Amino acid sequence: MAESPIRIERKGAVGVLTINRPKVLNALDVPTIKEFARAWGLLEDDAAVRAIVVTGAGERAFVAGGDIADLNSRRGIAHWQEFAELIHRVFRRVELCDKPTIGAVQGYALGGGTELLLALDLRILAEGAVLGLPEITLGLFPGAGGTQRLIRQIALCKAKELMFTGDRIDAQRAVAIGLANAVVPKDKLMDEALALAARIAEKSPLVLKLLKRTLNAGADMAMDAALAHEQAMISLVLDSEDAHEGCAAFLEKRKPVFTGR
Ligand code: HXC
């Protein structure tokens, strides 16, 4: 039987999803995206998983993009809709996931690979990682949500430069323009990503969920609506057992234990 293009494992409270097509630098074809969605659902539904790390198998790539052979095998609007609609649906689900998510990147994260990172909350890069949106060189543009996510996350002139030129950028530059959080030594990548995920996973899953919803929804609202939405969300938080546990733990000079209630 062929090896699955997606692996999932649990490291304590952290779920790790590995895209596993190293022979093609973990490029995303339709079966891989479908399997990714199935695996993502398992991690989302598992209450014991409080944070999710996404990485790529092998040393050469996180994800080198949408699978160009798969993309090129399609003709006609129905075929394009099949790929684009699927990847849009799945990346949106990733972006709106109620659990915190982290991309751990080694090697190439190009095209759909960078677009996947844009849908993840935090991005940790190994030294030597290479990001970029080379779609323009293929006669395409970043169509897995990348155009819209990028212009909402980094300065517009930098976003346009990346998309117009298709140039690759190194890890340090990616951090400098606000596309990623940190660069770490190659042999520390998973340790650092897992430690960050574990630190976040100790926090209240309920509060993280409401915080993520406040940020994701608020980012696209007018200010008054966003503030009203934030106020509604914090009202739920204030009334939670976890808020009382956190405040009580501070007053009693002990570590809080959050349950998500
Ligand atoms: C399919 C890919 C691939 C991809 C690499 N491979 N990237 N196959 N889709 N995106 C395959 C190669 O064909 C090759 O297969 C094997 O992986 C190793 O890659 P090489 O090119 O031999 O490695 P190297 O010379 O080190 O170059 C690495 C690279 C290059 C710079 C990352 O592979 C590259 O430019 N890849 C394409 C990157 C890209 O343009 N991504 C955007 C895709 S479009 P063989 O069989 O020869 O060993 C996209 C749009 C998505 O993402 C959204 C659409 C809606």
CSV table of C-alpha atoms and ligand atoms in Angstrom, one decimal:
chain,number,residue,atom,x,y,z
A,1,MET,CA,0.0,0.0,0.0
A,2,ALA,CA,1.3,3.5,-0.8
A,3,GLU,CA,2.5,5.6,2.1
A,4,SER,CA,0.0,8.2,3.2
A,5,PRO,CA,0.8,11.8,2.1
A,6,ILE,CA,0.0,13.0,5.5
A,7,ARG,CA,1.2,11.8,8.9
A,8,ILE,CA,-0.2,12.8,12.3
A,9,GLU,CA,1.2,12.2,15.7
A,10,ARG,CA,0.7,13.5,19.2
A,11,LYS,CA,3.4,15.1,21.4
A,12,GLY,CA,1.7,15.7,24.7
A,13,ALA,CA,-1.0,18.3,24.1
A,14,VAL,CA,0.4,19.2,20.6
A,15,GLY,CA,-0.8,17.5,17.4
A,16,VAL,CA,1.8,17.4,14.6
A,17,LEU,CA,0.7,17.1,11.0
A,18,THR,CA,3.5,16.3,8.5
A,19,ILE,CA,3.0,16.6,4.8
A,20,ASN,CA,4.8,13.6,3.5
A,21,ARG,CA,5.6,13.6,-0.2
A,22,PRO,CA,9.4,14.3,0.0
A,23,LYS,CA,10.1,13.0,-3.5
A,24,VAL,CA,8.3,16.1,-4.9
A,25,LEU,CA,9.2,18.4,-2.0
A,26,ASN,CA,5.8,17.9,-0.4
A,27,ALA,CA,4.0,19.5,-3.3
A,28,LEU,CA,0.2,19.6,-2.7
A,29,ASP,CA,-1.9,17.6,-5.2
A,30,VAL,CA,-5.6,17.0,-4.9
A,31,PRO,CA,-5.3,13.7,-3.0
A,32,THR,CA,-2.8,15.2,-0.6
A,33,ILE,CA,-5.0,18.2,0.1
A,34,LYS,CA,-8.0,15.9,0.7
A,35,GLU,CA,-5.9,13.7,3.1
A,36,PHE,CA,-4.7,16.9,4.8
A,37,ALA,CA,-8.3,18.0,5.4
A,38,ARG,CA,-9.2,14.6,6.8
A,39,ALA,CA,-6.1,14.6,9.2
A,40,TRP,CA,-6.8,18.2,10.2
A,41,GLY,CA,-10.4,17.2,11.2
A,42,LEU,CA,-9.0,14.5,13.5
A,43,LEU,CA,-6.7,17.0,15.2
A,44,GLU,CA,-9.5,19.6,15.4
A,45,ASP,CA,-11.9,17.1,17.0
A,46,ASP,CA,-9.5,15.7,19.5
A,47,ALA,CA,-10.0,17.8,22.7
A,48,ALA,CA,-6.7,16.6,24.1
A,49,VAL,CA,-4.9,18.4,21.2
A,50,ARG,CA,-4.5,22.0,22.3
A,51,ALA,CA,-2.2,23.3,19.5
A,52,ILE,CA,-1.2,22.1,16.1
A,53,VAL,CA,2.2,22.1,14.4
A,54,VAL,CA,2.4,21.6,10.6
A,55,THR,CA,5.7,20.6,9.0
A,56,GLY,CA,7.0,18.9,5.9
A,57,ALA,CA,8.8,15.5,5.6
A,58,GLY,CA,12.5,15.4,4.8
A,59,GLU,CA,15.1,18.1,4.9
A,60,ARG,CA,14.5,19.8,1.7
A,61,ALA,CA,11.0,21.3,1.9
A,62,PHE,CA,8.1,22.4,4.0
A,63,VAL,CA,5.9,22.5,0.8
A,64,ALA,CA,7.2,23.5,-2.6
A,65,GLY,CA,3.8,24.6,-3.7
A,66,GLY,CA,0.7,23.3,-5.4
A,67,ASP,CA,1.7,20.2,-7.4
A,68,ILE,CA,2.5,21.7,-10.8
A,69,ALA,CA,1.9,18.4,-12.7
A,70,ASP,CA,-1.5,18.1,-11.1
A,71,LEU,CA,-2.3,21.8,-11.9
A,72,ASN,CA,-1.2,21.3,-15.5
A,73,SER,CA,-3.2,18.1,-15.9
A,74,ARG,CA,-6.4,20.1,-15.7
A,75,ARG,CA,-8.2,21.9,-18.5
A,76,GLY,CA,-11.4,23.8,-18.4
A,77,ILE,CA,-13.1,25.7,-15.7
A,78,ALA,CA,-14.5,22.6,-13.9
A,79,HIS,CA,-11.0,21.3,-13.4
A,80,TRP,CA,-9.6,24.6,-12.1
A,81,GLN,CA,-12.6,24.9,-9.8
A,82,GLU,CA,-11.8,21.4,-8.4
A,83,PHE,CA,-8.3,22.3,-7.4
A,84,ALA,CA,-8.8,26.0,-6.4
A,85,GLU,CA,-12.1,25.4,-4.5
A,86,LEU,CA,-10.6,22.5,-2.6
A,87,ILE,CA,-7.5,24.3,-1.5
A,88,HIS,CA,-9.5,27.5,-0.7
A,89,ARG,CA,-11.9,25.5,1.5
A,90,VAL,CA,-9.1,23.6,3.3
A,91,PHE,CA,-6.9,26.7,3.9
A,92,ARG,CA,-9.8,28.7,5.2
A,93,ARG,CA,-10.6,25.9,7.6
A,94,VAL,CA,-7.0,25.9,8.7
A,95,GLU,CA,-7.1,29.7,9.2
A,96,LEU,CA,-10.3,29.6,11.2
A,97,CYS,CA,-9.3,26.6,13.3
A,98,ASP,CA,-10.1,27.3,17.0
A,99,LYS,CA,-6.8,25.9,18.1
A,100,PRO,CA,-3.5,27.8,17.8
A,101,THR,CA,-1.4,26.6,14.8
A,102,ILE,CA,2.3,26.8,14.0
A,103,GLY,CA,4.2,26.2,10.8
A,104,ALA,CA,7.7,24.6,11.3
A,105,VAL,CA,9.6,25.2,8.1
A,106,GLN,CA,12.7,23.6,6.8
A,107,GLY,CA,13.9,24.2,3.2
A,108,TYR,CA,11.4,25.5,0.6
A,109,ALA,CA,8.0,26.9,1.4
A,110,LEU,CA,7.1,28.2,-2.0
A,111,GLY,CA,3.8,29.1,-3.7
A,112,GLY,CA,1.1,27.1,-2.0
A,113,GLY,CA,3.6,26.4,0.8
A,114,THR,CA,3.9,30.1,1.7
A,115,GLU,CA,0.2,30.4,1.2
A,116,LEU,CA,-0.4,27.6,3.7
A,117,LEU,CA,1.9,29.4,6.2
A,118,LEU,CA,-0.2,32.5,5.7
A,119,ALA,CA,-3.2,30.5,7.0
A,120,LEU,CA,-1.3,29.3,10.1
A,121,ASP,CA,-1.0,31.6,13.1
A,122,LEU,CA,2.7,31.5,13.8
A,123,ARG,CA,5.7,30.5,11.6
A,124,ILE,CA,9.1,29.2,12.8
A,125,LEU,CA,11.8,28.9,10.2
A,126,ALA,CA,14.9,26.8,10.2
A,127,GLU,CA,18.1,28.6,9.1
A,128,GLY,CA,18.3,28.1,5.3
A,129,ALA,CA,14.5,28.1,4.8
A,130,VAL,CA,13.4,29.7,1.6
A,131,LEU,CA,10.0,31.4,1.1
A,132,GLY,CA,8.3,33.0,-1.8
A,133,LEU,CA,5.4,33.2,-4.2
A,134,PRO,CA,6.9,32.1,-7.6
A,135,GLU,CA,3.4,31.5,-9.2
A,136,ILE,CA,3.9,34.5,-11.6
A,137,THR,CA,6.9,32.7,-13.2
A,138,LEU,CA,4.5,29.8,-14.0
A,139,GLY,CA,1.9,32.2,-15.5
A,140,LEU,CA,-0.2,32.0,-12.4
A,141,PHE,CA,-0.7,34.1,-9.3
A,142,PRO,CA,-1.1,33.0,-5.7
A,143,GLY,CA,-4.6,31.7,-5.8
A,144,ALA,CA,-4.9,29.6,-2.7
A,145,GLY,CA,-6.0,32.7,-0.7
A,146,GLY,CA,-2.4,34.0,-0.7
A,147,THR,CA,-3.1,37.4,-2.4
A,148,GLN,CA,-5.7,38.4,0.2
A,149,ARG,CA,-3.9,37.0,3.2
A,150,LEU,CA,-0.5,38.5,2.3
A,151,ILE,CA,-1.9,42.0,1.8
A,152,ARG,CA,-3.5,41.8,5.2
A,153,GLN,CA,-0.4,40.6,6.9
A,154,ILE,CA,2.6,42.5,5.5
A,155,ALA,CA,3.1,46.0,4.0
A,156,LEU,CA,1.4,46.3,0.6
A,157,CYS,CA,4.5,47.3,-1.3
A,158,LYS,CA,6.4,44.3,0.0
A,159,ALA,CA,3.5,42.0,-0.8
A,160,LYS,CA,3.3,43.3,-4.3
A,161,GLU,CA,7.0,42.9,-4.8
A,162,LEU,CA,6.9,39.3,-3.7
A,163,MET,CA,3.9,38.5,-6.0
A,164,PHE,CA,5.0,40.6,-9.0
A,165,THR,CA,8.6,39.3,-9.1
A,166,GLY,CA,8.2,35.7,-7.8
A,167,ASP,CA,11.6,36.2,-6.1
A,168,ARG,CA,12.5,33.8,-3.3
A,169,ILE,CA,13.5,35.2,0.1
A,170,ASP,CA,15.6,33.8,2.8
A,171,ALA,CA,14.5,33.1,6.4
A,172,GLN,CA,16.0,36.3,7.9
A,173,ARG,CA,14.2,38.5,5.3
A,174,ALA,CA,11.0,36.7,5.8
A,175,VAL,CA,11.1,37.6,9.5
A,176,ALA,CA,12.2,41.2,8.7
A,177,ILE,CA,9.1,41.8,6.5
A,178,GLY,CA,6.8,40.2,9.1
A,179,LEU,CA,6.1,37.0,7.2
A,180,ALA,CA,7.4,34.8,9.9
A,181,ASN,CA,8.1,34.9,13.6
A,182,ALA,CA,11.6,33.6,14.1
A,183,VAL,CA,14.6,31.8,12.6
A,184,VAL,CA,16.2,29.0,14.6
A,185,PRO,CA,19.1,26.6,14.0
A,186,LYS,CA,18.1,23.7,11.7
A,187,ASP,CA,18.6,21.0,14.3
A,188,LYS,CA,16.4,22.8,16.8
A,189,LEU,CA,13.5,23.5,14.5
A,190,MET,CA,11.0,20.9,15.8
A,191,ASP,CA,12.2,21.3,19.4
A,192,GLU,CA,11.6,25.1,19.2
A,193,ALA,CA,8.2,24.8,17.4
A,194,LEU,CA,7.0,22.1,19.9
A,195,ALA,CA,8.2,24.1,22.9
A,196,LEU,CA,6.3,27.2,21.6
A,197,ALA,CA,3.2,25.1,20.9
A,198,ALA,CA,3.4,23.5,24.4
A,199,ARG,CA,3.7,26.9,26.0
A,200,ILE,CA,0.6,28.0,24.3
A,201,ALA,CA,-1.2,24.7,24.9
A,202,GLU,CA,-0.9,25.3,28.6
A,203,LYS,CA,-3.2,28.3,28.3
A,204,SER,CA,-7.0,28.1,28.3
A,205,PRO,CA,-8.3,26.5,25.1
A,206,LEU,CA,-11.5,28.4,25.6
A,207,VAL,CA,-9.8,31.7,25.8
A,208,LEU,CA,-7.5,30.9,22.9
A,209,LYS,CA,-10.6,30.0,20.9
A,210,LEU,CA,-12.4,33.2,21.6
A,211,LEU,CA,-9.2,35.2,21.2
A,212,LYS,CA,-8.6,33.7,17.7
A,213,ARG,CA,-12.2,34.4,16.7
A,214,THR,CA,-11.9,38.0,18.0
A,215,LEU,CA,-8.7,38.5,15.9
A,216,ASN,CA,-9.8,36.7,12.7
A,217,ALA,CA,-13.3,38.2,12.6
A,218,GLY,CA,-12.2,41.6,13.9
A,219,ALA,CA,-9.5,42.0,11.3
A,220,ASP,CA,-12.1,42.3,8.5
A,221,MET,CA,-14.7,44.4,10.4
A,222,ALA,CA,-15.1,48.1,10.7
A,223,MET,CA,-13.6,49.4,14.0
A,224,ASP,CA,-17.0,49.9,15.8
A,225,ALA,CA,-18.2,46.4,14.9
A,226,ALA,CA,-14.8,44.9,15.7
A,227,LEU,CA,-14.9,46.5,19.2
A,228,ALA,CA,-18.4,45.4,19.8
A,229,HIS,CA,-17.5,41.9,18.8
A,230,GLU,CA,-14.5,42.0,21.1
A,231,GLN,CA,-16.6,43.1,23.9
A,232,ALA,CA,-19.1,40.2,23.3
A,233,MET,CA,-16.2,37.8,23.2
A,234,ILE,CA,-14.5,39.1,26.4
A,235,SER,CA,-17.9,38.9,28.2
A,236,LEU,CA,-17.9,35.2,27.5
A,237,VAL,CA,-14.3,34.9,28.7
A,238,LEU,CA,-14.9,36.9,31.9
A,239,ASP,CA,-17.7,34.5,32.8
A,240,SER,CA,-15.6,31.4,32.2
A,241,GLU,CA,-14.2,29.0,34.9
A,242,ASP,CA,-10.8,29.5,33.3
A,243,ALA,CA,-10.9,33.3,33.9
A,244,HIS,CA,-11.7,32.7,37.6
A,245,GLU,CA,-9.0,30.0,37.8
A,246,GLY,CA,-6.4,32.3,36.3
A,247,CYS,CA,-7.2,35.2,38.6
A,248,ALA,CA,-7.5,33.0,41.6
A,249,ALA,CA,-4.2,31.3,40.8
A,250,PHE,CA,-2.5,34.7,40.6
A,251,LEU,CA,-4.0,35.8,44.0
A,252,GLU,CA,-3.0,32.5,45.6
A,253,LYS,CA,0.5,32.6,44.0
A,254,ARG,CA,0.2,29.3,42.2
A,255,LYS,CA,0.2,28.1,38.6
A,256,PRO,CA,-3.3,28.0,37.0
A,257,VAL,CA,-4.7,24.8,35.6
A,258,PHE,CA,-7.0,25.6,32.7
A,259,THR,CA,-9.7,23.2,31.6
A,260,GLY,CA,-11.4,25.0,28.8
A,261,ARG,CA,-14.6,25.6,30.7
B,1,HXC,C1,5.4,19.3,-8.5
B,1,HXC,C2,7.5,19.6,-7.8
B,1,HXC,C3,7.2,20.8,-7.3
B,1,HXC,C4,5.9,21.3,-7.4
B,1,HXC,C5,9.3,20.4,-6.9
B,1,HXC,N1,8.8,19.3,-7.5
B,1,HXC,N2,8.4,21.3,-6.7
B,1,HXC,N3,6.6,18.8,-8.4
B,1,HXC,N4,5.0,20.5,-8.0
B,1,HXC,N5,5.5,22.5,-6.9
B,1,HXC,C6,9.5,18.1,-7.9
B,1,HXC,C7,10.5,18.3,-9.1
B,1,HXC,O1,9.8,18.2,-10.3
B,1,HXC,C8,11.4,17.2,-8.9
B,1,HXC,O2,10.8,16.0,-9.4
B,1,HXC,C9,11.5,17.0,-7.4
B,1,HXC,O3,10.4,17.7,-6.8
B,1,HXC,C10,12.8,17.8,-6.8
B,1,HXC,O4,12.8,19.1,-7.3
B,1,HXC,P1,14.0,19.7,-8.1
B,1,HXC,O5,13.4,20.8,-8.9
B,1,HXC,O6,14.7,18.6,-8.9
B,1,HXC,O7,14.9,20.3,-7.0
B,1,HXC,P2,15.8,21.6,-7.0
B,1,HXC,O8,16.6,21.7,-8.2
B,1,HXC,O9,16.6,21.5,-5.7
B,1,HXC,O10,14.8,22.8,-6.9
B,1,HXC,C11,13.9,23.0,-5.8
B,1,HXC,C12,12.9,24.1,-6.2
B,1,HXC,C13,12.2,23.7,-7.5
B,1,HXC,C14,13.5,25.4,-6.3
B,1,HXC,C15,11.9,24.1,-5.0
B,1,HXC,O11,11.7,22.3,-7.4
B,1,HXC,C16,11.0,24.5,-7.8
B,1,HXC,O12,11.1,25.6,-8.3
B,1,HXC,N6,9.8,24.0,-7.6
B,1,HXC,C17,8.5,24.7,-8.0
B,1,HXC,C18,8.2,25.8,-7.0
B,1,HXC,C19,7.0,26.5,-7.4
B,1,HXC,O13,6.9,27.1,-8.5
B,1,HXC,N7,5.9,26.4,-6.6
B,1,HXC,C20,4.6,27.1,-6.9
B,1,HXC,C21,3.7,26.1,-7.6
B,1,HXC,S1,2.2,26.8,-8.1
B,1,HXC,P3,11.7,14.9,-10.3
B,1,HXC,O14,10.7,13.9,-10.7
B,1,HXC,O15,12.3,15.7,-11.4
B,1,HXC,O16,12.7,14.4,-9.3
B,1,HXC,C22,1.3,26.9,-6.6
B,1,HXC,C23,-0.1,27.5,-6.8
B,1,HXC,C24,-1.0,26.8,-5.8
B,1,HXC,O17,1.8,26.7,-5.6
B,1,HXC,C25,-2.4,27.4,-5.7
B,1,HXC,C26,-3.2,27.2,-7.0
B,1,HXC,C27,-4.7,27.5,-6.8
